[in-house]
């Protein structure tokens, strides 16, 4: 892009896309290669003693040879010490050799090891003891041994030393042979020339020579089977891969088992790690079969594949692990990593500039810079000199090189005239793998024109290249940055732009790492950095890829007109590999989805969408993807309109300035109403008449009070305030009143600081602390006291010690706990008060108090007694409860009073019953008399000692004293008003309820202007009952109170109602309803009407009057206004209006009746009119309907009224005569089935007329009826129960009624049961059952019966498992065994057919044989309902053996399913048969032909 095409805000600004860091960063980068090369060679000036080859020849355990002490001082040409040299090679190294692990051989003393050592006592092991030289001092290992072990080892050493002397002359090899068991291994000890500071360790070798007595060894070999003990190495725990940051340590662990104990070797890229070559780099340890390799200060060269090999006589085995070293910044520019969080860099301070000349390698290659004792917030008086200082430590210290210190201030002037100031407080939030939200605060200075927006720049930590993140300025002080590289760290800065140009860049943010938050959490608890998948080494076959599932909880977290931010949760199904995401969008209302990030999927579960059309609605969804494919999309979001959701705050309220000092003013203001996400406020000041506004604060302040410094003494200023949030800056508030800058206190007052407090007392005492209380000074110095300072000193043998400060920060209350005292010591205390003028002189030293824990049961004394509302015959006393509660909580207080001149025994109680309040109004005082008061607290144990008494108070009403009054204005607003004529510039009205300061403005709103303050009740209610008081500060106790009780509140509400409602309130608006005979009633009801109220009725702007068509009524007592019309005609379509007037109050309400609304009302009115005429004779009060059984209600019935039922135009003969009880006529259809479908009609008739009702029970009507029947049946089903029979286990449930159309399903373990001879279902009476014959373990589980209820189904379940199955199975086994002994259970022997087909009109007789002892009970059932003998059915049971069933004349209603049920104490059995009745051809037609004329005749 050419410069000519650049936007104006990107032209001629050297900060656009340029480096922002100090030149020290660039200088430090130039030394990167020097440092790297210097680390690979030994530093100059290092001195170390050389290794003496004779150490191995030493046969005695002698001390270490003396060496020359190395020095690490760096000197210049004049031999002056200029610093310390950091050695390149340093660290600790252990030497390992042989089959056994020497470190473990020396340390472990476990029982298993001792047993093994004793087992092979004939074959002495090998012990190598190595110590290492580390830097400048030797570290000896101290082993704690018992006396017996030490004596034994001493004897062994003497014996072995003799053997060493004999074998030394015979052994001339460079290697040493070690014999362990039957394995002969040659280990060559050929130490190379060690580098500086790495001395070959002192070595002691213990072994057994070849002349060992093998007789004993053979004895053990015979005793021990070698094959049963020896086994190849095996990795119990394999080393795992790590990803770490550069210059961190990493440690690989593994656990190896095997016998003989394996020898472990570590490899890097299949090259064995040599500890001699890389002295100090690696550290290898082996303890208790746990082996570790530690890599110190990792760099990029340590990224490799590491192998650990374990070998013994039975074989060799290897395991692999990978180490990846990551760099977040360049090596020479890395600041110190914050502890506990790896990857984020502490870059809060500028990097020091590099020296102007190269450093010799002898001085090291890196300087460590630390800033300690950082300066905190400092305060000072205007005109004084203030110093800010801190301590900087540079290591190593070089005399000729001094660090360059740079100081920064937030409010630097803009580089371009008219450009805004730099943004503030840039922070990073919600960081993830490739995404972060950058936030900042708007600058206080906009350069004279509105800020158009902001540019966000980013820079990868370790580089100096800044890149711009947004092409066009964003107006919100928040911006999502995407496209970050996972694992890298970034810093951000922000620039503001207006029409004049671009501001300076802000200070850079804290570095943030582009990492998954879960990885960050793991890094805080583990030493390694998050694994990124760059190198994966595994010995297992890779698992088959799994397509990830749907993301969940997709939501729009932020929406502006520039961008929309989405967030979601990863799916639960994702496989073992990482997942990425595709984001899709579509316009709301369409199904055309478009992928947003088509080229590169995002890694974070966050995404910001740009370039959306403002004002349009969009839906969004997300898909997951990995190597296995792209998953299904998530559920789409709700439609989101692109636009700013956060509004700019409203301007702050009234601004009130007050005097402070000669160059400052205190300004306070009312907060912005309904401001969301408020950041703070900016304050500006202007000299009256100049028109030039200057900012008073550089950063937003969140409080509603601010001290504006730097003003000119004697000048007159006005101030204004504006609010700020992420959406921008509000409009300015109204300008304050003009104020002259001069000191508020101290002018003309000799002593502006307060007088000393007095009467210091102890309120509580424990072992190491005491709580003190004191009285306020008599003279406060012209300004409110802002705090107190307490000093203490110890008194030893009557001699006071030195005073010590108890609190550094002033305490606002007149009580303070002094800590860190010594028990049973004596102390004195003094207190000083402070106000704006300064700290006053200390009080007189207190009495001597002993610091010992109070154990008394009663409470301590109350404290801080205060007097207010002093009048000639009353005053109010307030106090604070005691600090020391005693052995139980304080439950009341007593107030004592006496005249000042009265004796101590003249104290008398004000209250006879303890009060639970912390205040009391004391009445009936004598005018002109001075009184003192004291308070005592009580608990369950009794009354404690009294408090200090108050200062003398004269009972008088001072001239000009005003009381607090209540007022109700013309708008009905209730408020309390208090006026004061003694106000000072710093005086304030403090309102309290029940003598506790009101901080919640939801109930009261305070308005103060001059010497008048008003507390307005927002919504007066019973919650506002209480005592309201107001105190004026910086006066001589000006105060007053007002008691609002329930009766007073009721009175005020009545007065408020009279003032508040100039319009007549309505209880209900104008409405319409239909009355009997179709009459129409228009009505409304007013809240309250007086006797003078009147109403006017208007239709379509025409006044209506009382007449034949319109009937009017106005009840002034109830406020109901009515208009009646006999019926609605076509010309009545329009608007009806009622107008009310009561004195000056008026109101009206209208009702529009046009179009479909009017026609519907007119039709309903006419229908009601016709219904009234119909109901004058016999009629149906409720038309034919059904509720499982069809029925209808009738009304206006006479004795002569008849009712006739028809089905499909054929009269239904009803046996019982209708008695019309309760006006209900019912046709009962028992056991309804398909044959009952049809059209039912009922006719009601007498001499006055007739009425009829139809009910269509065909097709859908019959289906709806049956569904309702099914609903009743399903609802009546009982819970499934378990019953054992001699055949097996039966599950059953009872229902109220059963029909063949009812659908019933049985389930086992949520699967539908397929019925067999062993598992079958059936119905007996109202019992639905499932029979499981010969149950087995497979029959265990959860069973369910599902009964169709017309819609879905009702399910009843039972769990046939566990104890339930065991009990049922046991009962089945018992019954099964009983059946062999009780063969006389009730049974149906035979004689019943399965199906009987018989012609209508014939008689039917069936007989069956019954067996059972005792004689069974016989029950006949029809369609699962019990039958009884009557004239049509004859049921007999003769001789206890023969049961007969006879139907005298068979008809069609006799068709159905019949059953005989026999039962005795040993069992139950049933026999079933079906009866089918048919009519011969021609008979049906003849019957139908004869029925029609009968109907006409009737």
Short mmCIF file of C-alpha atoms in Angstrom, two decimals, residues 275-531:
data_model
loop_
_atom_site.label_atom_id
_atom_site.label_comp_id
_atom_site.label_asym_id
_atom_site.label_seq_id
_atom_site.Cartn_x
_atom_site.Cartn_y
_atom_site.Cartn_z
CA UNK A 275 28.58 -37.24 32.25
CA UNK A 276 32.26 -36.31 31.79
CA UNK A 277 31.71 -34.51 28.51
CA UNK A 278 28.66 -32.58 29.74
CA UNK A 279 29.66 -31.81 33.26
CA UNK A 280 26.83 -30.13 35.16
CA UNK A 281 24.37 -30.56 32.29
CA UNK A 282 23.00 -33.94 33.27
CA UNK A 283 22.38 -35.60 36.58
CA UNK A 284 21.63 -39.31 36.81
CA UNK A 285 20.20 -40.85 39.96
CA UNK A 286 19.06 -44.32 40.95
CA UNK A 287 17.28 -45.09 44.17
CA UNK A 288 15.16 -48.11 45.05
CA UNK A 289 14.81 -49.20 41.40
CA UNK A 290 13.70 -45.66 40.47
CA UNK A 291 16.03 -44.14 37.89
CA UNK A 292 16.01 -40.53 36.76
CA UNK A 293 17.78 -38.28 34.28
CA UNK A 294 17.71 -34.56 35.06
CA UNK A 295 18.58 -32.04 32.34
CA UNK A 296 19.63 -28.68 33.77
CA UNK A 297 18.76 -25.34 32.10
CA UNK A 298 17.33 -26.77 28.90
CA UNK A 299 18.05 -25.11 25.57
CA UNK A 300 17.02 -25.84 21.99
CA UNK A 301 19.74 -28.50 21.60
CA UNK A 302 18.06 -30.57 24.31
CA UNK A 303 15.02 -31.19 22.11
CA UNK A 304 15.50 -34.86 21.27
CA UNK A 305 14.35 -38.40 21.79
CA UNK A 306 15.75 -39.96 24.96
CA UNK A 307 16.13 -43.70 25.54
CA UNK A 308 16.70 -45.54 28.77
CA UNK A 309 18.18 -49.03 28.52
CA UNK A 310 18.07 -51.64 31.28
CA UNK A 311 20.31 -54.73 30.95
CA UNK A 312 21.18 -57.74 33.05
CA UNK A 313 22.22 -61.37 32.43
CA UNK A 314 18.70 -62.28 31.30
CA UNK A 315 18.37 -59.62 28.60
CA UNK A 316 17.95 -55.95 27.70
CA UNK A 317 14.88 -53.66 27.39
CA UNK A 318 14.52 -50.01 26.36
CA UNK A 319 11.89 -47.28 26.82
CA UNK A 320 11.59 -43.95 25.04
CA UNK A 321 10.53 -40.39 25.91
CA UNK A 322 10.76 -37.08 24.08
CA UNK A 323 11.69 -33.66 25.37
CA UNK A 324 10.61 -30.51 23.52
CA UNK A 325 12.14 -27.20 24.59
CA UNK A 326 10.04 -24.16 23.71
CA UNK A 327 11.08 -20.53 23.68
CA UNK A 328 8.59 -17.75 24.31
CA UNK A 329 11.15 -14.93 23.89
CA UNK A 330 14.72 -14.47 22.75
CA UNK A 331 17.37 -15.67 25.17
CA UNK A 332 19.04 -12.35 25.88
CA UNK A 333 15.80 -10.44 26.30
CA UNK A 334 13.97 -12.75 28.62
CA UNK A 335 12.93 -11.14 31.88
CA UNK A 336 12.47 -13.20 34.98
CA UNK A 337 9.66 -15.75 34.77
CA UNK A 338 6.96 -15.28 37.35
CA UNK A 339 7.02 -18.06 39.93
CA UNK A 340 4.19 -20.53 39.60
CA UNK A 341 3.29 -19.57 36.05
CA UNK A 342 5.56 -20.65 33.24
CA UNK A 343 5.39 -18.96 29.91
CA UNK A 344 4.15 -15.55 31.01
CA UNK A 345 6.89 -12.98 31.46
CA UNK A 346 7.11 -10.22 34.00
CA UNK A 347 7.73 -7.30 31.66
CA UNK A 348 6.26 -4.62 33.82
CA UNK A 349 9.56 -2.71 33.92
CA UNK A 350 11.65 -1.47 30.95
CA UNK A 351 14.69 -3.45 29.92
CA UNK A 352 17.97 -1.68 30.86
CA UNK A 353 20.06 -0.44 27.97
CA UNK A 354 23.09 -2.48 27.03
CA UNK A 355 26.61 -1.05 27.74
CA UNK A 356 28.28 0.96 25.02
CA UNK A 357 31.24 -1.45 24.73
CA UNK A 358 31.67 -5.19 24.47
CA UNK A 359 32.28 -7.24 27.57
CA UNK A 360 35.12 -9.67 27.86
CA UNK A 361 34.18 -13.28 28.24
CA UNK A 362 35.85 -13.19 31.64
CA UNK A 363 32.99 -11.07 33.00
CA UNK A 364 30.30 -13.59 32.06
CA UNK A 365 27.68 -13.12 29.41
CA UNK A 366 24.51 -12.08 31.23
CA UNK A 367 23.52 -9.49 33.82
CA UNK A 368 20.71 -10.19 36.26
CA UNK A 369 18.75 -7.01 37.05
CA UNK A 370 16.35 -6.94 39.99
CA UNK A 371 14.32 -4.01 41.30
CA UNK A 372 13.62 -4.38 45.01
CA UNK A 373 12.05 -2.04 47.56
CA UNK A 374 9.77 -0.58 44.90
CA UNK A 375 8.30 2.77 45.79
CA UNK A 376 4.67 2.81 46.87
CA UNK A 377 2.07 5.57 46.75
CA UNK A 378 3.51 8.72 48.31
CA UNK A 379 1.74 11.74 49.75
CA UNK A 380 3.06 15.21 50.31
CA UNK A 381 2.04 18.80 50.77
CA UNK A 382 1.85 21.09 47.79
CA UNK A 383 5.00 23.12 47.25
CA UNK A 384 7.18 20.55 48.99
CA UNK A 385 9.78 18.37 47.30
CA UNK A 386 8.92 14.70 46.90
CA UNK A 387 11.39 11.93 46.15
CA UNK A 388 10.60 8.54 44.68
CA UNK A 389 13.25 5.87 45.04
CA UNK A 390 13.88 2.17 44.69
CA UNK A 391 16.82 -0.22 44.92
CA UNK A 392 18.29 -1.77 41.76
CA UNK A 393 20.62 -4.77 42.03
CA UNK A 394 22.76 -5.71 39.02
CA UNK A 395 24.63 -9.00 39.12
CA UNK A 396 27.50 -9.35 38.55
CA UNK A 397 28.55 -5.92 39.77
CA UNK A 398 30.87 -4.16 37.28
CA UNK A 399 32.40 -0.94 38.47
CA UNK A 400 32.75 0.62 35.04
CA UNK A 401 29.24 -0.28 33.93
CA UNK A 402 26.31 1.53 35.49
CA UNK A 403 22.72 0.69 34.58
CA UNK A 404 20.73 3.27 32.70
CA UNK A 405 17.50 4.01 34.54
CA UNK A 406 14.44 5.28 32.64
CA UNK A 407 11.44 6.89 34.36
CA UNK A 408 7.94 6.93 32.90
CA UNK A 409 4.85 8.99 33.58
CA UNK A 410 1.41 8.09 32.32
CA UNK A 411 0.27 11.46 30.96
CA UNK A 412 2.97 12.20 28.37
CA UNK A 413 2.13 14.93 25.87
CA UNK A 414 0.83 13.87 22.46
CA UNK A 415 3.39 13.68 19.67
CA UNK A 416 1.00 15.36 17.19
CA UNK A 417 -0.72 18.57 18.20
CA UNK A 418 -4.41 17.96 18.76
CA UNK A 419 -3.99 14.18 18.97
CA UNK A 420 -5.43 12.43 22.01
CA UNK A 421 -3.42 11.13 24.93
CA UNK A 422 -2.37 7.51 25.08
CA UNK A 423 -4.91 4.93 26.29
CA UNK A 424 -4.44 3.47 29.77
CA UNK A 425 -4.33 0.14 31.57
CA UNK A 426 -4.09 -2.25 28.65
CA UNK A 427 -4.97 -5.72 29.88
CA UNK A 428 -5.46 -9.17 28.35
CA UNK A 429 -8.43 -11.33 29.27
CA UNK A 430 -9.88 -14.72 28.34
CA UNK A 431 -6.65 -15.90 26.68
CA UNK A 432 -6.78 -19.19 24.83
CA UNK A 433 -4.78 -21.10 22.22
CA UNK A 434 -5.13 -18.53 19.42
CA UNK A 435 -7.36 -15.84 20.88
CA UNK A 436 -7.32 -13.11 23.51
CA UNK A 437 -9.47 -10.10 24.41
CA UNK A 438 -7.58 -6.83 24.86
CA UNK A 439 -9.19 -4.16 27.07
CA UNK A 440 -8.11 -0.66 27.96
CA UNK A 441 -9.34 2.60 29.41
CA UNK A 442 -10.05 5.69 27.38
CA UNK A 443 -7.59 8.58 27.85
CA UNK A 444 -8.56 11.62 29.85
CA UNK A 445 -7.43 14.03 27.11
CA UNK A 446 -8.99 13.74 23.66
CA UNK A 447 -6.96 16.59 22.11
CA UNK A 448 -9.93 18.86 21.55
CA UNK A 449 -11.97 16.52 19.31
CA UNK A 450 -13.79 13.28 19.90
CA UNK A 451 -11.81 10.07 19.73
CA UNK A 452 -12.79 8.23 16.56
CA UNK A 453 -11.48 4.88 17.72
CA UNK A 454 -8.47 2.84 18.67
CA UNK A 455 -5.81 0.71 17.02
CA UNK A 456 -4.56 -2.41 18.77
CA UNK A 457 -0.98 -3.54 18.13
CA UNK A 458 0.65 -6.79 19.11
CA UNK A 459 4.24 -7.92 19.43
CA UNK A 460 5.56 -11.38 20.02
CA UNK A 461 7.65 -11.45 23.17
CA UNK A 462 11.30 -11.60 22.25
CA UNK A 463 10.94 -9.52 19.10
CA UNK A 464 10.65 -5.80 18.42
CA UNK A 465 8.21 -5.97 15.52
CA UNK A 466 4.76 -4.50 16.20
CA UNK A 467 1.87 -5.44 13.92
CA UNK A 468 -1.52 -3.73 13.80
CA UNK A 469 -4.47 -6.02 14.63
CA UNK A 470 -7.37 -4.00 13.21
CA UNK A 471 -7.58 -2.18 9.88
CA UNK A 472 -10.17 0.37 10.99
CA UNK A 473 -10.43 2.02 14.41
CA UNK A 474 -12.71 0.35 16.96
CA UNK A 475 -14.80 2.55 19.19
CA UNK A 476 -15.24 0.05 22.02
CA UNK A 477 -12.45 -0.11 24.60
CA UNK A 478 -12.35 -3.83 24.08
CA UNK A 479 -11.19 -5.85 21.08
CA UNK A 480 -10.79 -9.60 20.39
CA UNK A 481 -7.45 -10.50 18.80
CA UNK A 482 -7.33 -13.77 16.87
CA UNK A 483 -4.72 -15.60 14.82
CA UNK A 484 -2.20 -16.04 17.64
CA UNK A 485 0.31 -18.87 17.50
CA UNK A 486 -0.23 -21.45 20.20
CA UNK A 487 2.50 -21.59 22.81
CA UNK A 488 3.90 -18.12 22.09
CA UNK A 489 3.69 -15.08 24.32
CA UNK A 490 2.53 -11.65 23.24
CA UNK A 491 2.29 -8.11 24.52
CA UNK A 492 -0.21 -5.53 23.30
CA UNK A 493 -0.51 -1.78 23.13
CA UNK A 494 -3.28 0.58 22.03
CA UNK A 495 -3.29 3.89 20.18
CA UNK A 496 -6.14 6.41 20.08
CA UNK A 497 -7.04 8.37 16.96
CA UNK A 498 -9.04 11.52 16.34
CA UNK A 499 -9.28 13.86 13.38
CA UNK A 500 -5.91 15.42 14.23
CA UNK A 501 -3.92 12.21 14.31
CA UNK A 502 -2.85 9.22 16.35
CA UNK A 503 -1.77 9.30 19.96
CA UNK A 504 1.35 7.84 21.42
CA UNK A 505 1.11 4.13 22.07
CA UNK A 506 -0.03 3.08 25.49
CA UNK A 507 2.23 1.21 27.85
CA UNK A 508 2.44 -2.40 26.82
CA UNK A 509 0.29 -4.97 28.54
CA UNK A 510 1.54 -7.76 30.69
CA UNK A 511 2.72 -10.65 28.48
CA UNK A 512 0.13 -13.30 27.86
CA UNK A 513 0.73 -16.81 26.56
CA UNK A 514 -1.50 -18.26 23.83
CA UNK A 515 -2.35 -21.42 25.74
CA UNK A 516 -5.38 -23.44 26.67
CA UNK A 517 -6.49 -22.43 30.20
CA UNK A 518 -6.43 -26.11 31.18
CA UNK A 519 -2.77 -26.28 30.16
CA UNK A 520 -2.05 -23.17 32.23
CA UNK A 521 -3.67 -24.77 35.25
CA UNK A 522 -1.55 -27.87 34.83
CA UNK A 523 1.61 -25.76 34.49
CA UNK A 524 0.93 -24.07 37.83
CA UNK A 525 1.05 -27.44 39.55
CA UNK A 526 3.73 -29.22 37.48
CA UNK A 527 7.27 -28.30 36.52
CA UNK A 528 6.82 -28.90 32.82
CA UNK A 529 5.15 -26.75 30.19
CA UNK A 530 2.03 -27.95 28.32
CA UNK A 531 2.55 -30.69 25.78
#
